[in-house]
Coordinates of C-alpha atoms in Angstrom, one line a residue:
M1 CA -10.9 -110.9 13.2
N2 CA -9.3 -110.2 16.5
R3 CA -5.9 -109.6 15.0
N4 CA -3.6 -106.4 15.4
Y5 CA -1.5 -105.0 12.7
L6 CA 1.7 -103.4 14.2
T7 CA 4.3 -101.3 12.3
N8 CA 7.5 -99.6 13.8
Y9 CA 8.9 -96.4 12.3
V10 CA 12.2 -94.6 12.9
I11 CA 11.5 -90.9 12.5
D12 CA 14.2 -88.2 11.9
V13 CA 12.7 -85.0 13.2
K14 CA 13.2 -82.1 10.8
G15 CA 11.7 -78.7 10.2
Y16 CA 8.2 -78.6 8.8
R17 CA 6.3 -75.8 7.1
G18 CA 8.9 -73.1 7.9
K19 CA 9.3 -74.2 11.5
P20 CA 12.9 -75.0 12.6
E21 CA 13.7 -78.5 13.8
P22 CA 13.8 -78.8 17.6
K23 CA 17.3 -78.4 19.1
D24 CA 16.6 -79.6 22.6
A25 CA 14.5 -82.2 24.4
W26 CA 12.0 -79.7 25.6
T27 CA 10.3 -79.2 22.3
Q28 CA 7.5 -81.8 21.9
V29 CA 7.2 -83.6 18.6
R30 CA 3.7 -83.6 17.1
M31 CA 2.6 -87.0 15.8
E32 CA -0.5 -87.4 13.6
G33 CA -1.9 -90.6 12.1
R34 CA -4.9 -91.6 9.9
F35 CA -6.2 -94.8 8.4
E36 CA -9.0 -95.7 6.0
L37 CA -10.5 -98.6 4.1
I38 CA -9.8 -98.3 0.4
P39 CA -12.8 -99.6 -1.7
T40 CA -12.1 -102.1 -4.3
K41 CA -13.6 -102.1 -7.8
Q42 CA -16.0 -105.1 -8.2
D43 CA -17.7 -106.3 -11.4
N44 CA -20.2 -108.3 -9.5
F45 CA -21.5 -108.9 -6.0
A46 CA -19.5 -112.1 -5.4
E47 CA -17.3 -110.3 -2.8
L48 CA -18.3 -107.5 -0.4
D49 CA -16.1 -104.6 0.7
P50 CA -15.5 -104.3 4.4
I51 CA -17.1 -101.3 6.2
L52 CA -16.2 -99.6 9.5
K53 CA -18.3 -99.2 12.5
N54 CA -19.8 -95.9 12.9
D55 CA -17.8 -95.1 16.1
A56 CA -14.5 -96.3 14.6
K57 CA -11.6 -93.8 15.4
T58 CA -9.6 -93.3 12.2
H59 CA -7.6 -90.1 13.2
I60 CA -5.2 -89.7 16.1
V61 CA -2.9 -86.7 17.2
E62 CA -0.3 -87.0 20.0
N63 CA 2.5 -84.7 21.3
I64 CA 5.5 -86.8 22.1
E65 CA 8.1 -85.9 24.7
F66 CA 11.8 -86.7 24.4
D67 CA 13.4 -88.8 27.0
K68 CA 15.6 -86.3 28.7
K69 CA 17.5 -88.9 30.8
C70 CA 16.6 -86.9 33.9
D71 CA 15.2 -87.9 37.2
S72 CA 11.8 -87.7 35.8
I73 CA 10.0 -86.2 32.8
T74 CA 9.0 -83.1 34.7
T75 CA 12.1 -82.7 36.9
C76 CA 15.5 -82.2 35.2
T77 CA 18.3 -80.4 37.0
S78 CA 21.8 -79.5 35.8
D79 CA 24.7 -77.1 36.5
L80 CA 26.2 -74.9 33.9
K81 CA 29.4 -73.0 34.4
I82 CA 30.7 -70.1 32.3
T83 CA 34.3 -69.1 32.0
V84 CA 35.5 -66.2 29.8
E85 CA 39.0 -65.6 28.5
M86 CA 40.0 -62.4 26.7
F87 CA 42.9 -61.2 24.7
L88 CA 43.9 -57.9 23.2
T89 CA 45.6 -58.3 19.8
K90 CA 46.7 -56.4 16.7
E91 CA 48.3 -57.5 13.5
G92 CA 52.0 -58.1 14.0
V93 CA 51.7 -57.9 17.8
V94 CA 51.7 -60.8 20.2
P95 CA 48.3 -61.1 21.9
T96 CA 48.1 -59.9 25.5
Q97 CA 45.8 -61.7 27.9
V98 CA 43.3 -59.5 29.8
K99 CA 43.7 -59.7 33.5
E100 CA 42.2 -57.9 36.5
D101 CA 44.5 -54.9 36.1
T102 CA 44.7 -54.8 32.3
N103 CA 43.9 -51.6 30.5
I104 CA 43.0 -51.1 26.8
Y105 CA 45.5 -48.6 25.5
I106 CA 44.5 -46.7 22.5
D107 CA 46.4 -47.8 19.4
A108 CA 48.1 -50.6 21.3
A109 CA 45.5 -53.1 20.0
N110 CA 42.5 -53.0 17.8
I111 CA 40.8 -56.3 18.5
L112 CA 39.3 -57.7 21.8
Q113 CA 38.9 -61.4 21.5
V114 CA 36.3 -62.8 24.0
T115 CA 36.1 -66.6 24.3
T116 CA 33.2 -68.0 26.3
D117 CA 33.3 -71.6 27.5
T118 CA 30.0 -73.0 28.9
T119 CA 30.5 -76.4 30.6
N120 CA 27.8 -78.8 32.0
L121 CA 28.9 -80.1 35.4
F122 CA 25.8 -82.3 36.2
N123 CA 22.9 -84.0 34.4
S124 CA 22.2 -83.4 30.7
S125 CA 21.5 -79.8 29.9
Y126 CA 19.0 -78.8 27.3
R127 CA 18.7 -75.6 25.4
A128 CA 21.9 -74.3 26.9
N129 CA 22.6 -70.7 25.7
V130 CA 24.9 -67.7 26.3
S131 CA 23.5 -64.2 26.1
G132 CA 24.7 -60.7 27.0
E133 CA 26.1 -57.4 25.9
V134 CA 29.5 -56.0 25.0
T135 CA 30.0 -52.2 24.6
A136 CA 31.9 -52.6 21.4
L137 CA 31.0 -53.6 17.8
M138 CA 31.7 -56.9 16.3
K139 CA 34.9 -56.9 14.2
R140 CA 34.2 -60.1 12.3
D141 CA 32.0 -63.2 12.5
A142 CA 32.2 -65.3 15.6
S143 CA 33.6 -68.8 15.7
P144 CA 31.0 -70.9 17.5
N145 CA 32.3 -74.4 17.0
N146 CA 35.3 -74.7 19.3
G147 CA 33.8 -77.0 21.9
L148 CA 32.4 -80.5 22.0
V149 CA 29.0 -79.1 21.0
G150 CA 28.5 -76.5 18.4
A151 CA 26.3 -73.4 18.7
S152 CA 24.3 -70.9 16.6
C153 CA 24.6 -67.2 17.4
K154 CA 22.7 -64.0 16.6
Y155 CA 24.1 -60.4 17.1
E156 CA 22.5 -57.1 17.0
S157 CA 24.0 -53.5 17.2
P158 CA 20.9 -51.2 17.1
H159 CA 22.7 -48.1 18.2
Q160 CA 26.1 -48.8 16.8
T161 CA 27.7 -48.5 20.2
S162 CA 27.3 -52.0 21.6
T163 CA 26.6 -55.6 20.6
T164 CA 23.9 -57.9 22.0
I165 CA 24.7 -61.6 21.8
Y166 CA 22.5 -64.7 21.9
C167 CA 24.1 -68.1 21.2
T168 CA 22.3 -71.5 21.6
A169 CA 23.8 -74.9 21.7
D170 CA 23.0 -77.1 18.7
S171 CA 22.2 -80.1 20.9
K172 CA 22.1 -81.0 24.6
L173 CA 25.1 -80.9 26.7
D174 CA 25.8 -84.1 28.5
R175 CA 27.9 -84.1 31.7
N176 CA 31.4 -82.5 31.1
E177 CA 30.5 -81.5 27.6
N178 CA 31.0 -77.8 26.7
M179 CA 30.0 -75.1 24.2
K180 CA 32.9 -72.8 23.3
I181 CA 32.5 -69.6 21.3
K182 CA 35.1 -67.1 20.1
M183 CA 33.9 -63.5 19.4
Y184 CA 35.9 -60.5 18.1
F185 CA 35.2 -56.9 18.9
D186 CA 36.5 -53.7 17.4
V187 CA 38.6 -51.6 20.0
S188 CA 40.3 -49.4 17.4
R189 CA 40.9 -45.7 18.0
Q190 CA 38.0 -44.8 15.7
R191 CA 35.6 -46.8 17.8
L192 CA 36.8 -45.9 21.2
I193 CA 37.1 -42.1 20.4
P194 CA 34.1 -41.4 18.1
G195 CA 34.8 -38.6 15.7
M196 CA 38.2 -38.1 17.4
D197 CA 36.4 -36.1 20.0
M198 CA 38.2 -36.6 23.3
S199 CA 35.0 -35.6 25.2
K200 CA 33.3 -38.7 23.7
M201 CA 36.1 -41.1 24.5
K202 CA 34.9 -44.3 26.2
E203 CA 36.0 -44.8 29.7
Y204 CA 35.8 -48.6 29.6
V205 CA 34.6 -51.6 27.6
H206 CA 31.9 -53.4 29.5
I207 CA 31.4 -57.2 29.0
A208 CA 28.3 -58.8 30.6
L209 CA 27.5 -62.4 29.8
V210 CA 25.2 -65.1 31.3
T211 CA 24.6 -68.7 30.5
D212 CA 21.1 -70.3 30.9
Q213 CA 19.2 -73.5 30.0
A214 CA 15.8 -75.0 30.0
N215 CA 16.6 -77.2 33.0
K216 CA 16.7 -76.0 36.5
D217 CA 20.2 -74.9 37.4
V218 CA 21.3 -76.0 40.8
N219 CA 24.1 -73.4 41.1
M220 CA 23.5 -69.9 39.7
D221 CA 26.7 -68.5 41.2
N222 CA 28.8 -69.7 38.2
N223 CA 26.4 -68.6 35.5
M224 CA 27.5 -65.0 35.1
F225 CA 30.6 -63.0 34.0
E226 CA 31.1 -59.3 34.1
R227 CA 34.2 -57.1 33.6
K228 CA 34.9 -53.5 32.9
I229 CA 38.2 -53.0 31.1
P230 CA 39.4 -49.3 31.4
V231 CA 40.3 -47.5 28.2
K232 CA 43.3 -45.1 28.5
L233 CA 45.8 -43.2 26.5
K234 CA 49.4 -44.1 27.2
F235 CA 52.5 -42.5 25.7
Q236 CA 56.2 -42.4 26.4
V237 CA 57.2 -38.9 25.4
I238 CA 60.8 -37.6 25.3
I239 CA 62.2 -34.3 24.3
Q240 CA 65.7 -33.8 23.0
A241 CA 67.8 -30.8 22.1
D242 CA 69.6 -30.7 18.8
K243 CA 73.3 -30.5 19.7
E244 CA 74.4 -29.8 16.2
T245 CA 72.8 -26.3 15.9
S246 CA 74.4 -23.3 17.6
D247 CA 76.5 -25.6 19.8
Q248 CA 79.5 -23.1 19.9
I249 CA 79.7 -19.6 18.6
R250 CA 82.7 -17.1 18.7
Y251 CA 82.3 -13.5 19.8
K252 CA 84.6 -10.4 20.0
A253 CA 85.4 -8.7 23.3
D254 CA 84.2 -5.3 22.1
E255 CA 81.8 -3.3 24.3
R256 CA 81.2 -0.9 21.5
S257 CA 80.0 -3.6 19.1
T258 CA 76.5 -3.2 17.6
R259 CA 76.4 -6.7 16.3
K260 CA 73.8 -9.3 17.4
I261 CA 74.8 -12.9 17.4
T262 CA 72.1 -15.2 16.1
L263 CA 71.6 -18.7 17.7
I264 CA 69.0 -21.3 17.0
H265 CA 67.8 -23.7 19.7
R266 CA 66.0 -26.7 18.2
Y267 CA 64.1 -29.3 20.2
F268 CA 62.6 -32.6 19.0
L269 CA 59.5 -33.9 20.8
I270 CA 59.2 -37.6 20.2
N271 CA 56.2 -39.8 21.0
E272 CA 57.2 -43.4 21.5
G273 CA 53.6 -44.5 22.1
P274 CA 51.8 -46.8 22.1
S275 CA 49.0 -44.2 21.9
F276 CA 48.8 -41.0 19.8
L277 CA 49.3 -37.8 21.7
P278 CA 46.2 -35.7 21.3
K279 CA 47.5 -32.4 22.8
T280 CA 50.3 -31.0 24.8
F281 CA 52.4 -27.9 25.2
V282 CA 56.2 -27.4 25.1
N283 CA 57.2 -24.4 27.3
I284 CA 60.6 -23.0 26.5
S285 CA 62.3 -20.6 29.0
I286 CA 64.7 -18.1 27.4
P287 CA 67.0 -15.7 29.3
L288 CA 66.6 -12.2 27.9
S289 CA 67.7 -9.6 30.4
K290 CA 69.2 -8.9 33.8
N291 CA 68.6 -5.8 36.0
E292 CA 66.5 -4.1 33.2
V293 CA 69.4 -4.5 30.8
D294 CA 68.6 -6.5 27.6
L295 CA 70.9 -9.4 26.9
A296 CA 69.0 -10.9 24.0
V297 CA 65.8 -10.7 22.0
I298 CA 63.6 -13.4 20.3
K299 CA 64.0 -13.2 16.6
E300 CA 61.8 -16.0 15.2
M301 CA 59.9 -19.0 16.4
S302 CA 57.8 -21.9 15.0
S303 CA 54.3 -21.0 13.8
K304 CA 52.8 -23.1 16.5
C305 CA 54.4 -21.1 19.3
S306 CA 53.5 -17.9 21.1
V307 CA 55.0 -15.8 23.9
R308 CA 53.3 -15.8 27.3
G309 CA 53.3 -12.5 29.1
K310 CA 55.3 -9.5 27.9
A311 CA 56.2 -9.7 24.2
P312 CA 59.9 -9.2 23.4
I313 CA 60.6 -6.6 20.7
V314 CA 62.2 -8.0 17.6
Q315 CA 63.9 -6.3 14.8
T316 CA 62.8 -7.6 11.4
T317 CA 64.6 -6.5 8.2
T318 CA 63.0 -6.3 4.8
S319 CA 64.5 -5.5 1.4
S320 CA 64.0 -1.7 1.8
T321 CA 63.1 -0.8 5.4
K322 CA 63.7 -1.9 8.9
S323 CA 60.7 -2.1 11.3
T324 CA 60.1 -3.0 14.9
T325 CA 57.4 -5.6 15.4
K326 CA 56.1 -7.7 18.3
F327 CA 55.2 -11.3 18.4
P328 CA 51.5 -11.9 19.0
V329 CA 50.8 -12.5 22.7
Q330 CA 47.8 -14.8 23.4
P331 CA 45.7 -13.8 26.5
E332 CA 46.3 -16.3 29.2
T333 CA 43.3 -17.4 31.1
E334 CA 43.4 -18.4 34.8
I335 CA 43.1 -22.1 34.0
E336 CA 45.9 -21.9 31.5
R337 CA 48.1 -20.0 34.0
K338 CA 47.5 -22.6 36.7
R339 CA 48.1 -25.4 34.3
R340 CA 51.4 -23.8 33.0
E341 CA 52.7 -23.0 36.5
A342 CA 51.8 -26.5 37.8
K343 CA 53.8 -28.2 35.1
Q344 CA 56.8 -26.0 34.7
E345 CA 60.1 -27.8 35.5
P346 CA 61.1 -26.8 39.0
K347 CA 64.7 -25.6 39.4
T348 CA 65.3 -28.2 42.1
A349 CA 64.4 -31.0 39.7
K350 CA 67.3 -30.2 37.4
S351 CA 70.2 -32.5 37.5
S352 CA 73.3 -30.7 38.8
G353 CA 75.4 -33.2 37.0
D354 CA 74.1 -32.1 33.6
K355 CA 74.7 -28.4 34.3
P356 CA 78.2 -27.0 33.5
Q357 CA 79.9 -25.6 36.6
E358 CA 80.9 -22.0 36.7
T359 CA 84.6 -21.2 37.2
A360 CA 86.7 -18.1 37.2
K361 CA 86.9 -18.2 33.4
N362 CA 83.4 -19.6 32.6
K363 CA 80.0 -18.1 33.2
N364 CA 76.5 -19.6 32.8
I365 CA 73.5 -17.6 31.6
T366 CA 70.4 -19.3 32.9
C367 CA 66.9 -18.5 34.2
E368 CA 68.2 -18.8 37.7
D369 CA 70.0 -15.4 37.5
Y370 CA 68.3 -13.8 34.4
T371 CA 64.8 -12.7 33.6
C372 CA 63.3 -15.2 31.1
A373 CA 60.5 -15.2 28.6
I374 CA 58.4 -18.3 28.2
I375 CA 57.4 -19.5 24.7
E376 CA 54.5 -21.9 24.6
C377 CA 54.3 -24.2 21.6
E378 CA 51.2 -26.3 21.0
V379 CA 51.5 -29.8 19.7
L380 CA 48.4 -31.6 18.4
N381 CA 47.8 -35.3 17.4
L382 CA 51.4 -36.5 17.5
E383 CA 51.2 -40.1 16.3
H384 CA 53.2 -43.1 17.6
N385 CA 56.9 -43.0 16.6
K386 CA 56.5 -39.5 15.2
Q387 CA 58.4 -36.3 16.2
E388 CA 57.6 -32.6 16.2
T389 CA 60.4 -30.1 15.6
I390 CA 60.4 -26.7 17.4
D391 CA 62.8 -24.0 16.5
I392 CA 63.5 -20.8 18.5
T393 CA 65.9 -18.2 17.0
V394 CA 67.4 -15.7 19.5
D395 CA 69.7 -12.6 18.9
V396 CA 72.3 -12.0 21.6
Y397 CA 73.9 -8.6 21.9
E398 CA 77.7 -9.0 21.5
K399 CA 78.5 -6.0 23.6
E400 CA 76.7 -7.6 26.6
L401 CA 78.9 -10.6 26.3
A402 CA 82.0 -8.4 26.0
K403 CA 81.3 -6.9 29.4
E404 CA 82.5 -10.1 31.0
K405 CA 86.2 -9.2 31.0
E406 CA 87.7 -12.1 32.9
V407 CA 85.5 -14.7 31.2
R408 CA 86.6 -16.7 28.2
E409 CA 83.5 -18.9 27.8
I410 CA 79.9 -17.9 28.3
R411 CA 77.3 -20.7 28.3
Y412 CA 73.7 -19.7 27.3
E413 CA 70.9 -22.1 28.4
T414 CA 67.3 -22.6 27.4
I415 CA 65.0 -25.2 29.0
A416 CA 62.0 -27.0 27.3
T417 CA 59.4 -28.5 29.5
V418 CA 56.5 -30.7 28.2
T419 CA 53.1 -30.5 29.8
D420 CA 51.5 -33.8 31.0
P421 CA 48.1 -34.2 29.1
Y422 CA 46.7 -35.5 32.4
I423 CA 45.9 -31.9 33.2
W424 CA 43.2 -31.8 30.5
Y425 CA 42.1 -35.5 30.2
G426 CA 42.4 -36.7 33.7
G427 CA 41.7 -40.4 34.2
K428 CA 41.6 -41.0 30.4
V429 CA 45.4 -40.9 30.2
V430 CA 48.2 -42.6 32.2
P431 CA 50.0 -39.8 34.1
W432 CA 53.7 -39.4 33.8
D433 CA 55.9 -40.5 36.7
K434 CA 58.4 -37.7 36.1
T435 CA 58.6 -34.3 34.4
V436 CA 59.7 -34.4 30.8
Y437 CA 62.2 -31.7 29.9
A438 CA 65.5 -31.0 28.1
E439 CA 68.2 -28.4 28.1
K440 CA 70.0 -26.7 25.3
W441 CA 73.4 -25.0 25.8
T442 CA 75.3 -22.7 23.5
T443 CA 78.9 -21.9 24.4
F444 CA 80.1 -18.4 23.4
V445 CA 83.9 -18.4 23.1
V446 CA 85.8 -15.1 22.9
E447 CA 88.0 -14.4 19.8
P448 CA 91.6 -14.5 21.0
T449 CA 92.6 -11.7 18.6
S450 CA 90.0 -9.4 20.2
V451 CA 91.6 -9.8 23.6
V452 CA 95.4 -9.5 22.8
S453 CA 95.6 -5.7 22.3
E454 CA 93.5 -4.9 25.2
V455 CA 95.4 -7.3 27.4
N456 CA 98.8 -5.7 26.3
I457 CA 97.7 -2.2 27.1
W458 CA 96.6 -3.2 30.6
I459 CA 99.8 -5.1 31.2
I460 CA 101.9 -2.0 30.3
I461 CA 99.8 0.3 32.4
G462 CA 99.8 -2.1 35.2
S463 CA 103.5 -2.6 35.1
V464 CA 104.3 1.1 35.1
L465 CA 102.0 1.9 37.9
G466 CA 103.4 -1.1 39.9
A467 CA 107.0 0.0 39.3
L468 CA 106.2 3.6 40.4
A469 CA 104.4 2.4 43.5
L470 CA 107.3 0.1 44.4
L471 CA 109.9 2.9 43.9
I472 CA 107.9 5.2 46.1
I473 CA 107.7 2.5 48.8
V474 CA 111.5 1.9 48.7
I475 CA 112.2 5.7 48.9
V476 CA 109.9 6.1 51.9
I477 CA 111.5 3.1 53.7
L478 CA 115.1 4.5 53.1
W479 CA 114.0 8.0 54.3
K480 CA 112.5 6.5 57.4
C481 CA 115.7 4.7 58.1
G482 CA 117.7 8.0 57.7
F483 CA 119.5 7.0 54.6
F484 CA 119.4 10.5 53.2
A485 CA 120.4 12.4 56.5
R486 CA 124.1 14.0 56.6
K487 CA 126.4 13.0 59.5
K488 CA 127.9 15.8 61.8
H489 CA 131.6 16.9 61.4
N490 CA 132.8 15.7 64.8
Q491 CA 131.3 12.3 64.3
V492 CA 133.1 12.1 61.0
Q493 CA 136.4 13.1 62.6
Q494 CA 136.0 10.6 65.4
W495 CA 135.3 7.9 62.8
K496 CA 138.5 8.8 61.0
R497 CA 140.7 8.7 64.1
A498 CA 139.2 5.4 65.1
S499 CA 140.1 4.0 61.7
L500 CA 143.7 5.4 61.8
Y501 CA 142.8 7.6 58.9
N502 CA 145.1 10.4 60.1
R503 CA 148.2 8.2 60.5
K504 CA 147.9 7.0 57.0
S505 CA 147.5 10.5 55.8
V506 CA 150.6 11.8 57.6
R507 CA 152.8 9.1 56.3
M508 CA 151.7 9.6 52.9
S509 CA 152.2 13.4 53.2
S510 CA 155.9 13.2 54.7
H511 CA 156.9 10.7 52.1
E512 CA 155.7 12.9 49.4
K513 CA 157.7 16.0 50.7
Q514 CA 161.3 14.4 50.9
P515 CA 163.7 15.6 48.2
Y516 CA 165.1 13.3 45.6
T517 CA 168.7 12.0 46.3
S518 CA 170.6 9.9 43.8
M519 CA 172.5 6.8 44.7
E520 CA 176.0 8.4 43.9
E521 CA 175.4 11.3 46.2
K522 CA 174.4 8.9 49.0
E523 CA 177.8 7.1 48.5
L524 CA 179.9 10.3 48.7
K525 CA 178.2 11.3 51.8

């Protein structure tokens, strides 16, 4: 009587009847206790069992609060700070840290790694959590145990276009403790361009995250993170002319020739990435005529190409007949015309250093002096590090080349210009900083044997005419000087006397008339 029975218990709080164990100090623990007197079995009435008073309380229930180590049980303040670090990565590629000016380039990476770091800067924080949304799907399971305190996460993607996130700390965060979670999102081409439909391409990936707790947070300015990372296509495109095909061709200087010289101009369009090239056009300018006189015709072209404007007539030969056909000409809309004109290579942009200079014996055939046809070739879905080959076959009339008499080399040029996809896709692509184009030159060299006979005839004709002209000029000059006029008789006699002509003549005459006398006769005399 008048004694208390006291027992201490150490309780490990666990889940009960399907309910999870509490993970923070704000969940109360329900405690329930009962006691009773257990009757004893007696054979006789020697000992009596104890009984309870009618008002004795044998059942108690209490909800017990955790000690939160705060200022008071009802007031608990803390300060959570969230920092987010992001990387773009791909297998075999060094991860790139996402900064303020970073873009997600299609095909350059396929994983966006988002690492959230929630740190407690003040009193103990309870039920700390991170929630938010990322407009991308999860690539693989998150890694929630990278901080001092682990976490448990849930993800949902109800519309398969974004992911909602909710992660909760497994225990309280004391001062300077953190909860660090790594998440991985799919930023592959298939996810960013659904169905490969450029009209559905995402403009950006939006990351919005916030950290919260059961305590009162004294500074809400460091609890949120938001970033929009632009999604763009980027490609380094180059076009090159094949210098091996139709680099130099010989022709005969015969204006009566009916032969057509076939040349092939081949271009290689190369995409050096990092993104795939969804669509572009290669416009090839080809000189065909001058002053309504045809110099050349287009013979063949790649199947992906068509002629804009007037279709050149082309001779096609079959096994039995010859027929004249035209390449199909696609109707050009107003938008296409503006797009083509806006992106054609201006003449002033061409490098004068790359263009062969004309001389007295060399001539250039270019679109600057000749009427050109424009062939437009469509290129679709050119992958990274892949190339597209475009062939244009042209027949040049030999007789037109032969008309250039004083020329020994004729250079024929075509220009291929690539259209910047920015015209169609706008801000979805990174615009080029310069026009992409290439030139292909074919040098026609005259056959020496076809020039020799023609040159010899002209030399002979020129020499004869020159000699006759010179003879006439000399005769005229002599005649003007009086070379052919006869002197008067008196003047001739005076000239003779002045030169003692008569004396010499008399002496010669008297000497000739003396008779012959021998030496003996002279002695007798």
